[in-house]
Amino acid sequence: LDEMKAMTLEEIIELLPARPRRSFIRGIDDERYRFIEKLRANGTETAVRTHCRDVPILPDFIGKKVAIHNGKEFVTVEIKPEMIGHFIGEFAMTRKAVTHSGPGVGATRSSKFMPLK
């Protein structure tokens, strides 16, 4: 891990999987560059809020907190070493699992004998 932090950005890009590597090769736009710079300058106590979900996680981000927008709210995630190479958006789910309750009144003929709430 310390070896990775000492590497240059070009050396780190060589180690990334294909999709994040390609996003760096194509270039980073201003919004993502500002987020990376803000995260590098920030300490570990406060989370950096962002809507950019397609930023690959670099070794510089380890131990930092990121508040990722999932479409409704910001989800705070602490970056761990095993997250390197993944996109930050992978750790803030945009959809929640559906939890169905019991059948309602008039749902089917068989459910009309079920006790009401």
Coordinates of C-alpha atoms in Angstrom, one line a residue:
L1 CA 0.0 0.0 0.0
D2 CA 2.8 2.4 0.8
E3 CA 4.5 1.4 -2.4
M4 CA 1.3 2.3 -4.3
K5 CA 1.1 5.7 -2.6
A6 CA 4.7 6.5 -3.7
M7 CA 3.9 5.6 -7.4
T8 CA 3.2 8.3 -10.0
L9 CA -0.3 8.5 -11.5
E10 CA 0.9 6.9 -14.8
E11 CA 2.3 3.9 -12.9
I12 CA -1.0 3.5 -11.0
I13 CA -3.0 3.7 -14.2
E14 CA -1.0 0.7 -15.6
L15 CA -2.2 -1.4 -12.6
L16 CA -5.9 -0.6 -12.9
P17 CA -8.5 -2.8 -14.7
A18 CA -9.4 -2.0 -18.3
R19 CA -12.5 0.3 -17.7
P20 CA -11.0 2.6 -15.1
R21 CA -7.7 2.7 -17.0
R22 CA -9.6 3.7 -20.2
S23 CA -11.4 6.5 -18.4
F24 CA -8.0 8.0 -17.3
I25 CA -6.5 7.6 -20.8
R26 CA -9.4 9.5 -22.3
G27 CA -8.7 12.3 -19.9
I28 CA -10.4 13.7 -16.7
D29 CA -12.8 16.5 -17.1
D30 CA -12.8 19.6 -14.8
E31 CA -15.5 18.3 -12.5
R32 CA -13.8 15.1 -11.7
Y33 CA -10.4 16.8 -11.5
R34 CA -11.7 19.2 -8.9
F35 CA -13.2 16.3 -6.9
I36 CA -9.9 14.5 -6.9
E37 CA -8.0 17.6 -5.8
K38 CA -10.5 18.4 -3.1
L39 CA -10.3 14.8 -1.8
R40 CA -6.5 14.9 -1.7
A41 CA -6.5 18.2 0.2
N42 CA -9.2 17.1 2.7
G43 CA -8.5 15.3 5.9
T44 CA -10.1 12.1 7.1
E45 CA -12.6 13.6 9.5
T46 CA -15.0 15.2 7.0
A47 CA -16.6 13.7 3.9
V48 CA -16.3 15.3 0.5
R49 CA -19.7 15.5 -1.1
T50 CA -20.0 14.6 -4.8
H51 CA -22.4 13.8 -7.6
C52 CA -19.5 12.3 -9.7
R53 CA -20.1 8.6 -9.5
D54 CA -17.7 7.6 -12.3
V55 CA -14.4 8.5 -10.6
P56 CA -12.0 5.5 -10.2
I57 CA -10.7 5.0 -6.7
L58 CA -6.9 5.7 -6.4
P59 CA -4.5 4.8 -3.6
D60 CA -4.5 8.5 -2.5
F61 CA -8.2 8.1 -1.5
I62 CA -7.6 5.4 1.2
G63 CA -8.8 6.4 4.6
K64 CA -10.8 9.3 3.3
K65 CA -14.6 9.7 3.5
V66 CA -16.7 10.4 0.5
A67 CA -20.4 11.3 0.4
I68 CA -21.7 9.9 -2.9
H69 CA -25.1 11.1 -4.2
N70 CA -27.4 8.1 -5.0
G71 CA -30.1 10.2 -6.7
K72 CA -32.0 11.0 -3.5
E73 CA -29.4 11.6 -0.7
F74 CA -25.7 11.5 0.0
V75 CA -24.3 8.1 1.2
T76 CA -21.1 8.4 3.2
V77 CA -18.5 5.8 2.4
E78 CA -15.0 5.3 3.9
I79 CA -12.5 4.3 1.2
K80 CA -10.7 1.0 2.0
P81 CA -7.7 -0.6 0.2
E82 CA -9.7 -3.3 -1.5
M83 CA -11.8 -0.6 -3.3
I84 CA -8.9 0.5 -5.4
G85 CA -9.7 0.3 -9.1
H86 CA -13.5 0.4 -8.6
F87 CA -15.7 3.4 -9.3
I88 CA -17.0 5.3 -6.3
G89 CA -20.6 5.0 -7.6
E90 CA -20.4 1.2 -7.1
F91 CA -20.6 1.8 -3.3
A92 CA -23.8 4.0 -3.2
M93 CA -26.8 1.9 -4.4
T94 CA -29.3 3.9 -6.5
R95 CA -32.1 1.5 -6.0
K96 CA -33.3 -0.1 -2.7
A97 CA -34.6 -3.7 -2.4
V98 CA -38.4 -4.0 -2.5
T99 CA -39.9 -5.3 0.7
H100 CA -43.5 -6.4 0.0
S101 CA -46.0 -6.4 2.8
G102 CA -49.0 -8.7 3.2
P103 CA -51.9 -8.6 0.7
G104 CA -54.2 -5.6 0.9
V105 CA -58.0 -5.5 1.1
G106 CA -59.5 -6.8 -2.2
A107 CA -56.3 -8.2 -3.5
T108 CA -57.6 -11.7 -4.4
R109 CA -60.4 -13.9 -3.3
S110 CA -58.2 -16.0 -1.1
S111 CA -56.9 -13.0 0.8
K112 CA -60.4 -11.8 1.9
F113 CA -60.3 -14.1 4.9
M114 CA -57.0 -12.7 6.1
P115 CA -57.2 -10.6 9.3
L116 CA -57.1 -6.9 8.6
K117 CA -54.6 -4.6 10.2

